mmCIF file of C-alpha atoms in Angstrom:
data_model
loop_
_atom_site.group_PDB
_atom_site.id
_atom_site.type_symbol
_atom_site.label_atom_id
_atom_site.label_comp_id
_atom_site.label_asym_id
_atom_site.label_seq_id
_atom_site.Cartn_x
_atom_site.Cartn_y
_atom_site.Cartn_z
ATOM 1 C CA MET H 1 152.879 -92.159 -208.535
ATOM 2 C CA ALA H 2 156.552 -93.154 -208.167
ATOM 3 C CA ALA H 3 154.964 -97.159 -207.083
ATOM 4 C CA ILE H 4 153.123 -96.872 -210.060
ATOM 5 C CA ASN H 5 156.448 -96.022 -212.841
ATOM 6 C CA MET H 6 158.557 -98.405 -210.675
ATOM 7 C CA GLU H 7 155.799 -101.014 -211.569
ATOM 8 C CA ARG H 8 156.027 -100.093 -215.352
ATOM 9 C CA SER H 9 159.622 -100.405 -215.286
ATOM 10 C CA ILE H 10 159.613 -103.550 -214.243
ATOM 11 C CA ALA H 11 156.951 -105.313 -216.383
ATOM 12 C CA ALA H 12 158.823 -103.391 -219.225
ATOM 13 C CA LEU H 13 163.263 -104.304 -217.978
ATOM 14 C CA GLY H 14 162.190 -107.898 -217.069
ATOM 15 C CA PRO H 15 160.839 -108.842 -220.355
ATOM 16 C CA ALA H 16 163.657 -107.216 -222.263
ATOM 17 C CA LEU H 17 166.677 -108.492 -220.407
ATOM 18 C CA SER H 18 165.506 -111.708 -220.929
ATOM 19 C CA GLU H 19 165.677 -111.882 -224.432
ATOM 20 C CA VAL H 20 169.101 -110.684 -223.529
ATOM 21 C CA ASP H 21 171.290 -114.362 -223.565
ATOM 22 C CA VAL H 22 174.165 -112.814 -221.286
ATOM 23 C CA ASP H 23 174.351 -111.279 -217.453
ATOM 24 C CA THR H 24 173.941 -107.630 -217.292
ATOM 25 C CA SER H 25 175.011 -105.758 -215.181
ATOM 26 C CA PRO H 26 173.289 -103.485 -212.877
ATOM 27 C CA GLN H 27 175.217 -100.314 -213.494
ATOM 28 C CA LEU H 28 174.891 -101.773 -217.493
ATOM 29 C CA ALA H 29 171.390 -101.364 -216.614
ATOM 30 C CA ARG H 30 171.595 -98.154 -214.381
ATOM 31 C CA SER H 31 173.727 -96.556 -217.641
ATOM 32 C CA LEU H 32 171.827 -96.582 -220.138
ATOM 33 C CA GLN H 33 168.629 -95.938 -218.144
ATOM 34 C CA ALA H 34 169.884 -93.100 -217.208
ATOM 35 C CA THR H 35 171.404 -92.148 -221.141
ATOM 36 C CA GLU H 36 166.849 -92.669 -221.635
ATOM 37 C CA ASN H 37 166.352 -89.586 -218.990
ATOM 38 C CA ALA H 38 168.834 -87.552 -221.045
ATOM 39 C CA TRP H 39 166.628 -88.076 -223.892
ATOM 40 C CA ARG H 40 163.830 -88.240 -222.817
ATOM 41 C CA ASP H 41 165.002 -85.276 -220.958
ATOM 42 C CA MET H 42 166.352 -83.090 -224.094
ATOM 43 C CA GLU H 43 163.338 -84.420 -225.479
ATOM 44 C CA ALA H 44 161.410 -82.270 -222.911
ATOM 45 C CA GLU H 45 163.381 -78.687 -223.014
ATOM 46 C CA PHE H 46 164.024 -78.704 -226.699
ATOM 47 C CA GLY H 47 162.154 -81.207 -228.612
ATOM 48 C CA LEU H 48 163.327 -84.060 -230.641
ATOM 49 C CA LEU H 49 162.161 -82.910 -233.842
ATOM 50 C CA THR H 50 161.207 -85.567 -237.441
ATOM 51 C CA SER H 51 162.617 -83.855 -240.814
ATOM 52 C CA VAL H 52 159.333 -82.752 -241.337
ATOM 53 C CA GLU H 53 159.225 -80.352 -238.206
ATOM 54 C CA VAL H 54 162.556 -79.222 -238.993
ATOM 55 C CA SER H 55 161.409 -77.658 -242.500
ATOM 56 C CA ARG H 56 158.961 -76.123 -240.307
ATOM 57 C CA ALA H 57 161.028 -74.853 -237.653
ATOM 58 C CA VAL H 58 163.249 -72.967 -240.723
ATOM 59 C CA GLY H 59 160.475 -71.293 -241.920
ATOM 60 C CA SER H 60 160.197 -73.223 -244.797
ATOM 61 C CA ARG H 61 156.167 -72.315 -246.874
ATOM 62 C CA SER H 62 156.347 -76.779 -248.312
ATOM 63 C CA PRO H 63 158.014 -78.398 -245.319
ATOM 64 C CA ASN H 64 159.185 -81.523 -246.757
ATOM 65 C CA ARG H 65 161.758 -84.503 -245.303
ATOM 66 C CA SER H 66 164.749 -84.002 -247.379
ATOM 67 C CA TYR H 67 165.689 -80.782 -246.209
ATOM 68 C CA ALA H 68 166.513 -82.541 -242.720
ATOM 69 C CA SER H 69 168.696 -84.971 -244.633
ATOM 70 C CA ASP H 70 170.260 -82.383 -246.753
ATOM 71 C CA GLN H 71 171.030 -80.347 -244.532
ATOM 72 C CA ARG H 72 173.086 -83.985 -241.941
ATOM 73 C CA GLY H 73 174.316 -85.155 -244.739
ATOM 74 C CA ALA H 74 176.071 -81.756 -245.807
ATOM 75 C CA GLY H 75 177.399 -81.314 -241.533
ATOM 76 C CA ARG H 76 175.344 -78.503 -240.790
ATOM 77 C CA LEU H 77 172.672 -80.804 -239.002
ATOM 78 C CA LEU H 78 172.798 -83.453 -236.620
ATOM 79 C CA ALA H 79 170.157 -86.253 -235.994
ATOM 80 C CA VAL H 80 169.539 -89.174 -233.331
ATOM 81 C CA LYS H 81 167.857 -92.618 -233.653
ATOM 82 C CA ARG H 82 165.399 -93.094 -231.860
ATOM 83 C CA PRO H 83 162.014 -94.846 -231.782
ATOM 84 C CA GLY H 84 160.123 -94.421 -235.129
ATOM 85 C CA GLY H 85 163.535 -92.971 -236.818
ATOM 86 C CA TYR H 86 166.384 -90.104 -236.473
ATOM 87 C CA LYS H 87 165.200 -87.271 -234.508
ATOM 88 C CA TYR H 88 166.974 -83.939 -234.775
ATOM 89 C CA PRO H 89 167.251 -81.809 -231.382
ATOM 90 C CA GLY H 90 165.720 -78.774 -231.122
ATOM 91 C CA PHE H 91 168.507 -76.354 -229.735
ATOM 92 C CA GLN H 92 169.753 -77.034 -233.303
ATOM 93 C CA ILE H 93 167.561 -74.408 -234.759
ATOM 94 C CA ASP H 94 167.286 -70.881 -233.994
ATOM 95 C CA ARG H 95 163.566 -70.303 -233.815
ATOM 96 C CA ARG H 96 163.696 -65.696 -233.982
ATOM 97 C CA GLU H 97 166.353 -66.859 -236.703
ATOM 98 C CA GLN H 98 164.457 -69.600 -238.263
ATOM 99 C CA ALA H 99 167.447 -70.908 -239.236
ATOM 100 C CA ILE H 100 170.574 -73.679 -238.012
ATOM 101 C CA ARG H 101 172.800 -72.640 -235.530
ATOM 102 C CA PRO H 102 175.810 -72.226 -237.714
ATOM 103 C CA VAL H 103 178.069 -73.143 -235.211
ATOM 104 C CA MET H 104 176.178 -76.526 -235.220
ATOM 105 C CA HIS H 105 178.768 -77.453 -238.604
ATOM 106 C CA GLU H 106 181.727 -76.390 -236.643
ATOM 107 C CA LEU H 107 180.835 -78.390 -233.746
ATOM 108 C CA ILE H 108 179.670 -81.799 -236.184
ATOM 109 C CA ALA H 109 182.819 -81.216 -237.469
ATOM 110 C CA LEU H 110 184.843 -81.162 -234.651
ATOM 111 C CA ALA H 111 182.587 -84.443 -233.600
ATOM 112 C CA THR H 112 183.704 -86.487 -236.469
ATOM 113 C CA GLU H 113 186.954 -85.755 -236.559
ATOM 114 C CA ALA H 114 187.852 -86.890 -233.013
ATOM 115 C CA ASP H 115 185.734 -89.747 -233.964
ATOM 116 C CA ARG H 116 182.304 -88.834 -231.420
ATOM 117 C CA SER H 117 179.046 -90.162 -232.371
ATOM 118 C CA GLU H 118 176.118 -87.734 -233.397
ATOM 119 C CA SER H 119 174.482 -89.472 -230.274
ATOM 120 C CA GLY H 120 177.283 -88.194 -227.907
ATOM 121 C CA LEU H 121 177.459 -84.974 -229.247
ATOM 122 C CA ALA H 122 173.627 -84.244 -228.402
ATOM 123 C CA LEU H 123 174.688 -84.965 -225.638
ATOM 124 C CA TRP H 124 177.446 -83.262 -224.499
ATOM 125 C CA MET H 125 175.429 -80.331 -225.941
ATOM 126 C CA ILE H 126 172.749 -81.023 -222.958
ATOM 127 C CA SER H 127 174.804 -81.809 -219.627
ATOM 128 C CA PRO H 128 177.077 -78.910 -217.899
ATOM 129 C CA THR H 129 180.704 -79.208 -218.596
ATOM 130 C CA GLY H 130 184.042 -77.313 -216.464
ATOM 131 C CA TYR H 131 185.645 -76.516 -219.821
ATOM 132 C CA LEU H 132 182.435 -73.450 -219.137
ATOM 133 C CA ASP H 133 182.735 -73.749 -215.401
ATOM 134 C CA GLY H 134 179.889 -75.985 -215.144
ATOM 135 C CA LEU H 135 177.667 -74.657 -217.962
ATOM 136 C CA ARG H 136 176.079 -76.214 -219.993
ATOM 137 C CA PRO H 137 177.003 -75.565 -224.192
ATOM 138 C CA VAL H 138 173.480 -75.936 -225.221
ATOM 139 C CA ASP H 139 173.113 -72.995 -223.074
ATOM 140 C CA LEU H 140 175.633 -70.701 -224.799
ATOM 141 C CA LEU H 141 174.851 -70.909 -227.894
ATOM 142 C CA ASP H 142 174.663 -67.570 -228.459
ATOM 143 C CA GLU H 143 178.466 -67.197 -227.796
ATOM 144 C CA PRO H 144 179.724 -69.634 -230.044
ATOM 145 C CA ASP H 145 183.612 -69.323 -230.269
ATOM 146 C CA HIS H 146 183.167 -70.165 -226.308
ATOM 147 C CA VAL H 147 181.736 -73.478 -227.168
ATOM 148 C CA VAL H 148 183.408 -74.261 -229.974
ATOM 149 C CA GLU H 149 186.348 -74.080 -227.911
ATOM 150 C CA ALA H 150 185.111 -76.435 -224.868
ATOM 151 C CA ALA H 151 184.240 -78.500 -227.429
ATOM 152 C CA ARG H 152 187.976 -79.020 -228.329
ATOM 153 C CA GLN H 153 189.251 -79.188 -224.926
ATOM 154 C CA SER H 154 186.582 -81.997 -224.194
ATOM 155 C CA PHE H 155 187.503 -83.723 -227.534
ATOM 156 C CA ASN H 156 190.150 -84.359 -226.977
ATOM 157 C CA VAL H 157 191.283 -84.675 -223.684
ATOM 158 C CA GLN H 158 192.948 -88.406 -224.038
ATOM 159 C CA TRP H 159 193.227 -90.569 -220.553
ATOM 160 C CA ARG H 160 197.091 -91.490 -219.544
ATOM 161 C CA GLY H 161 197.962 -92.641 -216.052
ATOM 162 C CA GLY H 162 194.862 -92.150 -214.671
ATOM 163 C CA ARG H 163 194.808 -88.268 -214.987
ATOM 164 C CA PRO H 164 192.734 -86.799 -218.731
ATOM 165 C CA GLN H 165 195.683 -84.934 -220.741
ATOM 166 C CA SER H 166 194.557 -81.909 -222.326
ATOM 167 C CA PRO H 167 195.571 -81.458 -226.231
ATOM 168 C CA SER H 168 198.426 -78.725 -225.114
ATOM 169 C CA SER H 169 199.358 -80.986 -222.439
ATOM 170 C CA ARG H 170 200.030 -83.533 -224.608
ATOM 171 C CA ARG H 171 201.820 -81.157 -227.639
ATOM 172 C CA THR H 172 204.260 -80.190 -224.816
ATOM 173 C CA GLY H 173 205.367 -84.015 -223.586
ATOM 174 C CA SER H 174 207.698 -86.234 -225.474
ATOM 175 C CA SER H 175 205.367 -89.369 -225.158
ATOM 176 C CA ARG H 176 202.029 -89.111 -225.962
ATOM 177 C CA PRO H 177 199.657 -92.024 -225.260
ATOM 178 C CA ARG H 178 198.225 -93.633 -228.105
ATOM 179 C CA PRO H 179 195.866 -97.005 -228.082
ATOM 180 C CA SER H 180 197.673 -100.717 -227.787
ATOM 181 C CA SER H 181 195.671 -103.217 -229.840
ATOM 182 C CA SER H 182 193.569 -104.871 -227.363
ATOM 183 C CA GLY H 183 191.963 -101.037 -226.341
ATOM 184 C CA SER H 184 193.046 -99.955 -223.870
ATOM 185 C CA TRP H 185 195.916 -97.036 -223.813
ATOM 186 C CA ARG H 186 199.658 -96.931 -223.643
ATOM 187 C CA THR H 187 202.496 -94.643 -224.061
ATOM 188 C CA VAL H 188 204.383 -94.279 -226.957
ATOM 189 C CA ARG H 189 207.468 -91.898 -226.918
ATOM 190 C CA ALA H 190 207.617 -89.503 -229.958
ATOM 191 C CA ASP H 191 210.725 -89.281 -232.529
ATOM 192 C CA PRO H 192 213.238 -86.857 -231.075
#
């Protein structure tokens, strides 16, 4: 089976890479494949729902597309671009309560404030994090305060001198990192 999967991957990736006018590094190709694997894992474990499936999952008597779109517009539901259009990670829906988990509104707001994309938030949700002792945020959605605090800490870390600086450690110093015009980080002294 592994040999068949390898042949399918080569058949799909070869033509795609030949369409790119610049060299693609092996690291980039591995990174893209790892991200695609994460999307597939998310879909297998939680589902990537269509807008009509979201409407059904929250118990709508007349499922429609506008419910999910309206909730996304209000910052209560995130969507990710996948082949076939936008999909809604199923972990956002509390199936027992037939409702969108209220914590999603705060997580989306934190991600937006930190310039994180919806895709970035979705992938963070399914990834183990040291802010939750190696657990995945998605596994602690019944403890929303813990997940929100982990998101707050994780999304606000900035790198300085090769080490992450948490929001609390940044506040205690008299200097803080800022992006330079070249995109790299430099330290800017704060006014006294």
